[in-house]
Short mmCIF file of C-alpha atoms in Angstrom, two decimals:
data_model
loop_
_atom_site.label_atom_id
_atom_site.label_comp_id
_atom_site.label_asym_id
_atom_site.label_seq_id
_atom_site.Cartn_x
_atom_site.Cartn_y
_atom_site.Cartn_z
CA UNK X 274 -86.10 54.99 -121.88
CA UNK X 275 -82.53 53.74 -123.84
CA UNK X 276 -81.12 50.62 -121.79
CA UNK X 277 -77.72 51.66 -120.64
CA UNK X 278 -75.34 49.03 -122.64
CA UNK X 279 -73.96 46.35 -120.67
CA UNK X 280 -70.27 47.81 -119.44
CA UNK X 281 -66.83 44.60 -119.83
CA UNK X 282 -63.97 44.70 -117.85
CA UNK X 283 -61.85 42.18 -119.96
CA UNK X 284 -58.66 40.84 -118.06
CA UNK X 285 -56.27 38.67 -119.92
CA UNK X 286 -52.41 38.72 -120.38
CA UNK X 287 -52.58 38.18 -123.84
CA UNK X 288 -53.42 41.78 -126.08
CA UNK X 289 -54.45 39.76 -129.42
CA UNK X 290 -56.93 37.94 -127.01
CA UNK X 291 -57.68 41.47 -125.54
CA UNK X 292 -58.28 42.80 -129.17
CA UNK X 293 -60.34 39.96 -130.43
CA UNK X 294 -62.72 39.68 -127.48
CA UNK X 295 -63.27 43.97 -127.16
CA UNK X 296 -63.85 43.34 -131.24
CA UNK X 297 -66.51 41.10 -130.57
CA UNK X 298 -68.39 42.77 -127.94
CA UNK X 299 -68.21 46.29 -129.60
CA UNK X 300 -70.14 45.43 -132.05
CA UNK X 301 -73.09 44.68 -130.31
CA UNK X 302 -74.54 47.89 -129.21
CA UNK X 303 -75.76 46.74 -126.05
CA UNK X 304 -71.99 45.94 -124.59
CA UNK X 305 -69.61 48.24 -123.82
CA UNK X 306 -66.05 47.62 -123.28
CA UNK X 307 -65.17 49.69 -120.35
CA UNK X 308 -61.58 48.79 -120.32
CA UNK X 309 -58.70 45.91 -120.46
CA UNK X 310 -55.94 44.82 -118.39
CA UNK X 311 -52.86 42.52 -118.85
CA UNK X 312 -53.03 40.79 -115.52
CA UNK X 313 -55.33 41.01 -111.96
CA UNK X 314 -53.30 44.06 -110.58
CA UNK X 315 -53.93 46.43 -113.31
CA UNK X 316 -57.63 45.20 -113.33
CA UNK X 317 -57.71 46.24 -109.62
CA UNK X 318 -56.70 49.59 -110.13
CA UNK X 319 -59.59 49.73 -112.72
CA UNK X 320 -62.02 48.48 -110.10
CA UNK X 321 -61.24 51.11 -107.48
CA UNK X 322 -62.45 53.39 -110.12
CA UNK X 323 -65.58 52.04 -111.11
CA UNK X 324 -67.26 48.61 -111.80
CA UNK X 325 -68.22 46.68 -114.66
CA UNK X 326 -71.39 44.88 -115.10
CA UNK X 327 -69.34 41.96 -116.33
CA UNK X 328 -66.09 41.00 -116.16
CA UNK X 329 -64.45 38.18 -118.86
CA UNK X 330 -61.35 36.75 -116.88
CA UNK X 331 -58.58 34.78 -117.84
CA UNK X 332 -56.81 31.85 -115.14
CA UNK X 333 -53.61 31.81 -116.45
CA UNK X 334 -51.92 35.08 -115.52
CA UNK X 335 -48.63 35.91 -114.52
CA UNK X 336 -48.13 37.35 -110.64
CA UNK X 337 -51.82 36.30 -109.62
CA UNK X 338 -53.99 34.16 -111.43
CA UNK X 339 -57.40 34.41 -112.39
CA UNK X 340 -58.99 32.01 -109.77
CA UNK X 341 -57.07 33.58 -106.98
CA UNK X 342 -57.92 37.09 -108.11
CA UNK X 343 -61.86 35.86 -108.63
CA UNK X 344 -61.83 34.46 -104.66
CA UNK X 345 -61.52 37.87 -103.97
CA UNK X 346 -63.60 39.74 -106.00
CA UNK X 347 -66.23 37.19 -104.79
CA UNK X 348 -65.05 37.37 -101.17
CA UNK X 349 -64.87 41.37 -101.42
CA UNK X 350 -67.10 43.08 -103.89
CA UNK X 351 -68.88 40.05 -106.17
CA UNK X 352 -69.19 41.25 -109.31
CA UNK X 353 -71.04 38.83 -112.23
CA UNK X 354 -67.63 37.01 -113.58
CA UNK X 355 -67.39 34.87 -116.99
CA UNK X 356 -64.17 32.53 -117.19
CA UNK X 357 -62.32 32.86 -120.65
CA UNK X 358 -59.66 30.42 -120.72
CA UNK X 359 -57.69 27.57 -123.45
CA UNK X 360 -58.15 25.46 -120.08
CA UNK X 361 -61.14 24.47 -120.94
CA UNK X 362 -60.56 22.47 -123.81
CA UNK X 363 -58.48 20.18 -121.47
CA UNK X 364 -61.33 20.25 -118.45
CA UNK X 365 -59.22 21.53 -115.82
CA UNK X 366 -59.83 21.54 -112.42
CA UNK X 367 -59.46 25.07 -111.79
CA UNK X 368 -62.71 25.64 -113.95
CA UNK X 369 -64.37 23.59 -112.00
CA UNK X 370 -62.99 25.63 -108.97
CA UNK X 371 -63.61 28.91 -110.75
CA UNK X 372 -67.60 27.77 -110.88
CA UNK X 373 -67.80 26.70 -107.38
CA UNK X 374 -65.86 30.08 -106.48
CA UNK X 375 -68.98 32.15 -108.05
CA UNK X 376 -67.94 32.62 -111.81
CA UNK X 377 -71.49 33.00 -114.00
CA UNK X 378 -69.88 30.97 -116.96
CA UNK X 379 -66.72 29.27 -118.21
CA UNK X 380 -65.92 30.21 -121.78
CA UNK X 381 -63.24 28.78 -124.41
CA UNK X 382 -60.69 31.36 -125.97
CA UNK X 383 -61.98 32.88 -129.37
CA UNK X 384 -61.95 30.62 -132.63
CA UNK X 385 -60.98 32.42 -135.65
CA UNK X 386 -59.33 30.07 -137.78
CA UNK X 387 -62.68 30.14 -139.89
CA UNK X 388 -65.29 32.38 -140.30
CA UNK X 389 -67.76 30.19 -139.22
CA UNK X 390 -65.86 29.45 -135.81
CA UNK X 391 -65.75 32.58 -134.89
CA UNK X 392 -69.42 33.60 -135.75
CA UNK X 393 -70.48 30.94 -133.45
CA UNK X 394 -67.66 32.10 -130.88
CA UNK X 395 -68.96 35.85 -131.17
CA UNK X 396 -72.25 34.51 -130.88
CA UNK X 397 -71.77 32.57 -127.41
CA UNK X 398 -69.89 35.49 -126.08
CA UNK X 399 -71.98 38.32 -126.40
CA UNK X 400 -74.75 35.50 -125.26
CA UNK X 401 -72.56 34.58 -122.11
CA UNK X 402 -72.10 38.68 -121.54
CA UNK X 403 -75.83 39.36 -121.18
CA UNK X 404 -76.57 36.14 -119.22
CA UNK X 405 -74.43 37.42 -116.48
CA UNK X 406 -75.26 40.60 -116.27
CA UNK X 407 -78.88 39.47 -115.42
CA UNK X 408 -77.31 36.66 -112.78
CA UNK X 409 -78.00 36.93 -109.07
CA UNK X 410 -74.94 36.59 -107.18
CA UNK X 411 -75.04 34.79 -104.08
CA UNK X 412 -72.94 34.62 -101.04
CA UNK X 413 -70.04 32.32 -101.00
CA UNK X 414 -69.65 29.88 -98.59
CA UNK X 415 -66.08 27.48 -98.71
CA UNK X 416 -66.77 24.44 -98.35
CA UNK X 417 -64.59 21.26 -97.39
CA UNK X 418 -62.83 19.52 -100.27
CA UNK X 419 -64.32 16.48 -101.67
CA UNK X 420 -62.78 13.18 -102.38
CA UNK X 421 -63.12 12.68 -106.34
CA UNK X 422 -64.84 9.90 -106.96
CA UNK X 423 -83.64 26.91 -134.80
CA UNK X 424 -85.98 24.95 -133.41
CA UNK X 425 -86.16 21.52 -132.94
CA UNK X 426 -87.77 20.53 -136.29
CA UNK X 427 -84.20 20.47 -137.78
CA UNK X 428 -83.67 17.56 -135.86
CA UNK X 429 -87.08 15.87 -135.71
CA UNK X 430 -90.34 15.76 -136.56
CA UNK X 431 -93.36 16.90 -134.16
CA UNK X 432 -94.26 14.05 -131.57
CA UNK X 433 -97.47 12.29 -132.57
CA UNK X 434 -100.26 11.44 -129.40
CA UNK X 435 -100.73 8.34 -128.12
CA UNK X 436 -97.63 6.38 -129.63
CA UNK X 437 -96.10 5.68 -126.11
CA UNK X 438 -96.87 2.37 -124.21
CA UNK X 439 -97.31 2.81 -120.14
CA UNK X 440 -95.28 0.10 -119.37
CA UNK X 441 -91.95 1.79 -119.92
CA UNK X 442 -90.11 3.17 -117.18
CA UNK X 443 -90.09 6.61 -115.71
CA UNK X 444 -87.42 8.81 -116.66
CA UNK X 445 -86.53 12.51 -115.78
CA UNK X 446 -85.26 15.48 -118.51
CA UNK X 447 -83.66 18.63 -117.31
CA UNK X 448 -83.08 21.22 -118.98
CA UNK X 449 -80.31 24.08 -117.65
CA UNK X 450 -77.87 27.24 -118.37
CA UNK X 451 -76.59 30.16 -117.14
CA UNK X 452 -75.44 29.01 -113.45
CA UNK X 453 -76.49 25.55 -114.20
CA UNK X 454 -73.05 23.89 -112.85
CA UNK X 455 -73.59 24.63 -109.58
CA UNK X 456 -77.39 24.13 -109.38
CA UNK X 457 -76.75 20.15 -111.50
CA UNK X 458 -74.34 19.27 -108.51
CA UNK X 459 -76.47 20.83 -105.68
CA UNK X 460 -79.15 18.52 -106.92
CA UNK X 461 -77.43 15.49 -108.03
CA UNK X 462 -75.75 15.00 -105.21
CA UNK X 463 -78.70 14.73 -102.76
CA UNK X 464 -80.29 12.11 -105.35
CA UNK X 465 -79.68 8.38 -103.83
CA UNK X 466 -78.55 5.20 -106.52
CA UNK X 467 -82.78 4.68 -106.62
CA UNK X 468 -83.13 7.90 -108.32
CA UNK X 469 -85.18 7.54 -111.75
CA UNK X 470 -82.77 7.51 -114.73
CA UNK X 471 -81.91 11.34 -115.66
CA UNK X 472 -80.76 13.17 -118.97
CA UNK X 473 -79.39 16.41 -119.01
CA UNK X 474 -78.77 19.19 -121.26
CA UNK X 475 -76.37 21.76 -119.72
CA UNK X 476 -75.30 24.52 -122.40
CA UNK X 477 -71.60 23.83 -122.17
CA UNK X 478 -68.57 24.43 -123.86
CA UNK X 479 -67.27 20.99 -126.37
CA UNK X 480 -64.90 18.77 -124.31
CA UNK X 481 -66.15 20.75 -121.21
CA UNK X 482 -68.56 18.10 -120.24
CA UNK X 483 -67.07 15.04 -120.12
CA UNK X 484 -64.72 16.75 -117.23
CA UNK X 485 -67.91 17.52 -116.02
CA UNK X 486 -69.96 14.50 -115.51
CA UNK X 487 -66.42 13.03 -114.50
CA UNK X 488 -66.44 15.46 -111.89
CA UNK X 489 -70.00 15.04 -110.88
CA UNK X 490 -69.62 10.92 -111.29
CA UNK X 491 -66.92 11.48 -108.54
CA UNK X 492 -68.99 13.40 -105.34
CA UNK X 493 -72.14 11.87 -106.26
CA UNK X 494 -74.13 8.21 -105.21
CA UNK X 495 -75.60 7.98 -109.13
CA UNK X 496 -73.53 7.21 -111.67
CA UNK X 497 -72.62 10.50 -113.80
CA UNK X 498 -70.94 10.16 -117.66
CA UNK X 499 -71.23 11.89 -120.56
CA UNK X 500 -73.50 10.94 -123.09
CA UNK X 501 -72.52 8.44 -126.02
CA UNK X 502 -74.96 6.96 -128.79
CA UNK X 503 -76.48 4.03 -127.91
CA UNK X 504 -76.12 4.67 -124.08
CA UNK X 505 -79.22 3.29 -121.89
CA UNK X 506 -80.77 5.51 -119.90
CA UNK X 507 -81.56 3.37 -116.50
CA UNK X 508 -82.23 4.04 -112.84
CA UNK X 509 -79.43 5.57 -111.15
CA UNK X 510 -77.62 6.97 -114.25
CA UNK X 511 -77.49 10.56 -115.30
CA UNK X 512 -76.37 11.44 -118.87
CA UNK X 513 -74.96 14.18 -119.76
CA UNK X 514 -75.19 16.16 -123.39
CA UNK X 515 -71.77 16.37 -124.97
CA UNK X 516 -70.51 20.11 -125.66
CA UNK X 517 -71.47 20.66 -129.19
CA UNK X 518 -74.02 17.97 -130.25
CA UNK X 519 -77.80 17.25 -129.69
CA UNK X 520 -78.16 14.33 -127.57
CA UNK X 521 -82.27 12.87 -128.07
CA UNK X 522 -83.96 10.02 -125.96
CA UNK X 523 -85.39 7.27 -127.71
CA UNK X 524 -87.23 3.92 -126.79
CA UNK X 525 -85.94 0.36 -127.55
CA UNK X 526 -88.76 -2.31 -126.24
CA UNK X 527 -89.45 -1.04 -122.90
CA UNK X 528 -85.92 0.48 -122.23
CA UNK X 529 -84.82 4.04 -123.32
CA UNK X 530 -81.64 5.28 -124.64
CA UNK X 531 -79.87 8.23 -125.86
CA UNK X 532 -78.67 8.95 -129.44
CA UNK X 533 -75.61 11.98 -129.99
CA UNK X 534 -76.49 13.60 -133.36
CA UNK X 535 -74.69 16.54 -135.16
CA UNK X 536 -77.01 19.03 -136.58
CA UNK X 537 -77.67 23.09 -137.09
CA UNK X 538 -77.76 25.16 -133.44
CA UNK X 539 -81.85 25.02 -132.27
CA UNK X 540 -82.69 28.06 -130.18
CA UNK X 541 -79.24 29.25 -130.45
CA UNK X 542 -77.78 26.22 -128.71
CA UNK X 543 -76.39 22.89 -129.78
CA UNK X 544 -77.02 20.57 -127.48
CA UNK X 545 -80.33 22.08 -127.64
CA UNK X 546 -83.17 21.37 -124.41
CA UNK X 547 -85.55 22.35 -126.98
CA UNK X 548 -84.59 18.86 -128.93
CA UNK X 549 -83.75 16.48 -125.79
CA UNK X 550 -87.60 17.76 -124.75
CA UNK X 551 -89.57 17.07 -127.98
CA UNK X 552 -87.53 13.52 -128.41
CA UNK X 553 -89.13 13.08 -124.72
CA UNK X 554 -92.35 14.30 -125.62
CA UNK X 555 -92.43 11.41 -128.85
CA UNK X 556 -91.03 8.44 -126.93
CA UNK X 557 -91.61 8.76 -123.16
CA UNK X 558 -95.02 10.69 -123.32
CA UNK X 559 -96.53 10.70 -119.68
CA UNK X 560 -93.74 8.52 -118.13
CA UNK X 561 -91.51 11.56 -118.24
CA UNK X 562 -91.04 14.69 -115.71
CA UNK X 563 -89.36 17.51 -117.47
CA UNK X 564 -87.89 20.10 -115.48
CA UNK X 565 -86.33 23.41 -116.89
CA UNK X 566 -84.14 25.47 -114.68
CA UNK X 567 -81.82 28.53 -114.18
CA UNK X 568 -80.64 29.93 -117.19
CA UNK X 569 -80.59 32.72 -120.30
CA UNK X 570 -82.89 32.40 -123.62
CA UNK X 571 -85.87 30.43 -124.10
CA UNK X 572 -84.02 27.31 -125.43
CA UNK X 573 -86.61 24.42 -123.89
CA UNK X 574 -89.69 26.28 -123.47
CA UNK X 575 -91.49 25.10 -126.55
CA UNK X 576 -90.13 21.37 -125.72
CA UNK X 577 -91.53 21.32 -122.01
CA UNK X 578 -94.91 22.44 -123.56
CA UNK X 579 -94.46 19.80 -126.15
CA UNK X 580 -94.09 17.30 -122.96
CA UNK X 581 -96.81 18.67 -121.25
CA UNK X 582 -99.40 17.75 -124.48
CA UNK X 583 -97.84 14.96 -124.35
CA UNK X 584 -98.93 13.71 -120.60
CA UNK X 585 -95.85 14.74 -119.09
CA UNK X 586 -95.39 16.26 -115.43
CA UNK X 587 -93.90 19.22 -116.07
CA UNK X 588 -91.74 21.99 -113.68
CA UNK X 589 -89.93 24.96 -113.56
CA UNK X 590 -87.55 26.34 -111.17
CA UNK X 591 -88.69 29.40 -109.32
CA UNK X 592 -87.16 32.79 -109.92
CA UNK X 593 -85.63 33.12 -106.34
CA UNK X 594 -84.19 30.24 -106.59
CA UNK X 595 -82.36 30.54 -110.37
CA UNK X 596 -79.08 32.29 -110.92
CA UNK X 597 -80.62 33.45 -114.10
CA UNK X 598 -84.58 33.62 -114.53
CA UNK X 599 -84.51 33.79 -118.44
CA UNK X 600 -85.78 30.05 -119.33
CA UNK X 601 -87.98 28.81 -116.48
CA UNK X 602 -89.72 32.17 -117.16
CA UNK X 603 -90.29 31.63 -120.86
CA UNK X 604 -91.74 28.44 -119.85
CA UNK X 605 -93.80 29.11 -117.31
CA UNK X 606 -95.31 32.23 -119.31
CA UNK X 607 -95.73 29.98 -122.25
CA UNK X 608 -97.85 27.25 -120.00
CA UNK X 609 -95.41 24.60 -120.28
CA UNK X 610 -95.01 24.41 -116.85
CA UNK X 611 -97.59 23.05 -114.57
CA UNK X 612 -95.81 23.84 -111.22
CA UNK X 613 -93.21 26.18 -110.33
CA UNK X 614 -90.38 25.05 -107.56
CA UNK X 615 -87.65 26.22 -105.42
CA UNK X 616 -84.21 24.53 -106.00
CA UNK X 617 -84.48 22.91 -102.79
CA UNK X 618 -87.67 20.83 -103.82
CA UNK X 619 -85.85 19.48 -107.10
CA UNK X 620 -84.53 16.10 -105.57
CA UNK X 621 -87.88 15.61 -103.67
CA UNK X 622 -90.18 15.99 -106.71
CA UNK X 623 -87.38 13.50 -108.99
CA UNK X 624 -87.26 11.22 -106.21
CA UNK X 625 -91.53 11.46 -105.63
CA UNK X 626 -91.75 10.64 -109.90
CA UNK X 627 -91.40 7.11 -110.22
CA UNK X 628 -94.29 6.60 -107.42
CA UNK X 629 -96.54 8.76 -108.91
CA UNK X 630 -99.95 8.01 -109.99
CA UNK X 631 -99.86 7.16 -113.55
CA UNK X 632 -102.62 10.35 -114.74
CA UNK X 633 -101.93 11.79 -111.77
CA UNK X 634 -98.88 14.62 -113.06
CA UNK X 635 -99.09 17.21 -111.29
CA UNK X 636 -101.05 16.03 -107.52
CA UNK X 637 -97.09 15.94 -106.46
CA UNK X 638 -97.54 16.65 -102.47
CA UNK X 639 -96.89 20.81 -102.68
CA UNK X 640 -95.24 20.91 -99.28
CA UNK X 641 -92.36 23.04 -98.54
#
């Protein structure tokens, strides 16, 4: 049987942004534009006639804006929602709001001051568009307000066996998507300062993340930042990728740290958990857990198994659990994974790494 394309609701006030976005999805023959609207009452009138799959939303809009309109679509009828807004260049709040309020993804407005910009913009869209429509949409609960406080031999060789020395320290890599904001804090913040240290790879927009891991660094007992070169990766620290540029671990004596390279996209994405994984594989070797979770694609699936040759403990987040069951499933299919986890479980099994047998990968107690 045909798959029935993928139907857009695009709301935005702007009609060049309105043009350029129905453009872009129109050419892939799995989307459908179903319709536009200038603001969030013209989109309701659209919804009382039928629903899209997907909705692309805009915050600022005049008479109600987009986070006030997506409260109640969430609170209402959810519907799978994907923030396209300038604001994220400047890491607003309200994205950060707009995630926690349900929306799938947060999206920068189309580049197409060069052809290459908007390739890669047309690209992440129409990537972004099928993510959600596969997302599982959860109940919304409010919650109190909290205080602030390719693949990857473009970017390096294979990992050779039995180059990594025992005596370094354990260290964590997660790998994460479509939904991923949500899932990163729900984890990090139940991780004490004792936690082993932690790199990340969230697919993110550029300039997104260091809002991010500001955010994060603010509600959480570990110390949160965005990546930089050179940065150590310790106990109690959690680096985060920068938006736009590969971020690989590597070893200095018995102490790890991060480099920030520039490079092609690998497996579509740039940072890449494909390359953070292999770089893992060659210079932590079986003192690293890798752990990919909720998200589109099968960026990181090939790295994991890389770690797990390498003497790794490897996981995967379990499909009930995941917003989006595209890359814990190419994983686990592939064999990368040696155990398969509910979201809940993430914090115990980090937390359980460091005191691990070493050989023993994989004996992690399987309670509940």
């Amino acid at each position: 049987m045909t798959r029935k394309p993928i139907r857009v609701l695009i709301v935005d006030d702007s009609a060049s942004v309105r043009q350029v976005l129905s453009s872009i999805l129109s050419e892939d023959n799995g989307i459908e534009v179903m319709g536009t609207a200038a603001d969030a009452f013209a989109a309701v009138r659209r919804l009382q006639n039928e629903l899209p799959d997907v909705m692309i939303l805009d915050i600022e809009m005049p008479g109600m804006d987009g986070l006030t309109f997506l409260r109640k679509i969430m609170a209402q009828r959810p519907i799978p929602v994907i923030i396209c807004s300038t604001l994220t260049e400047t890491g607003s709040r309200a994205l950060f709001d707009a995630l926690e309020a349900g929306a799938v993804d947060v999206l920068p407005k189309p580049r197409i001051d060069t052809r290459n910009a908007l390739i890669e913009t047309a690209d992440r869209l129409r990537h972004s568009v099928r993510a959600a429509a596969q997302a599982r949409l959860r109940p919304r609960h409010a919650r109190p307000p909290v205080e602030e406080k390719l693949t990857a031999d473009v970017i390096m060789p294979p990992p050779v066996p039995g180059r990594v020395r025992s005596e370094t320290d354990r260290i964590v890599c997660i790998g994460i998507s479509t939904g991923g904001t949500e899932t990163l804090r729900e984890v990090l913040t139940a991780l004490p300062v004792t936690c082993p240290g932690i790199a990340v790879v969230q697919h993110m927009p550029e300039k997104f993340t260091a809002a991010f891991a500001r955010r994060l660094n603010g509600i959480c007992a570990v110390e949160v930042k965005e990546a930089e070169d050179g940065d150590e990766l310790r106990a109690g620290r959690v680096l985060i990728a920068p938006g736009n540029r590969h971020m690989l671990l590597q070893r200095s004596g018995t102490q790890y740290r991060v480099a920030i390279k520039d490079g092609p996209h690998v497996s579509r994405h740039r940072p890449s958990v494909d390359v953070l994984f292999r770089s893992a594989a060659q210079y932590a070797g079986a003192n690293a857990l890798g752990l990919i979770m909720t998200g589109m694609g099968d960026d990181g699936a090939r790295g994991l198994l890389e770690m797990r040759k390498a003497g790794a403990h490897t996981l995967a987040q379990d499909e009930e659990s995941c917003v989006v069951f595209g890359m814990p499933k190419e994983a686990i299919e592939l064999g990368a994974a040696q155990r398969v986890i509910g979201l809940g479980r993430v914090p115990q099994e980090i937390m359980a790494w460091p005191h691990l047998g070493r050989g023993a990968a994989g004996e992690i107690a399987q309670s509940a």
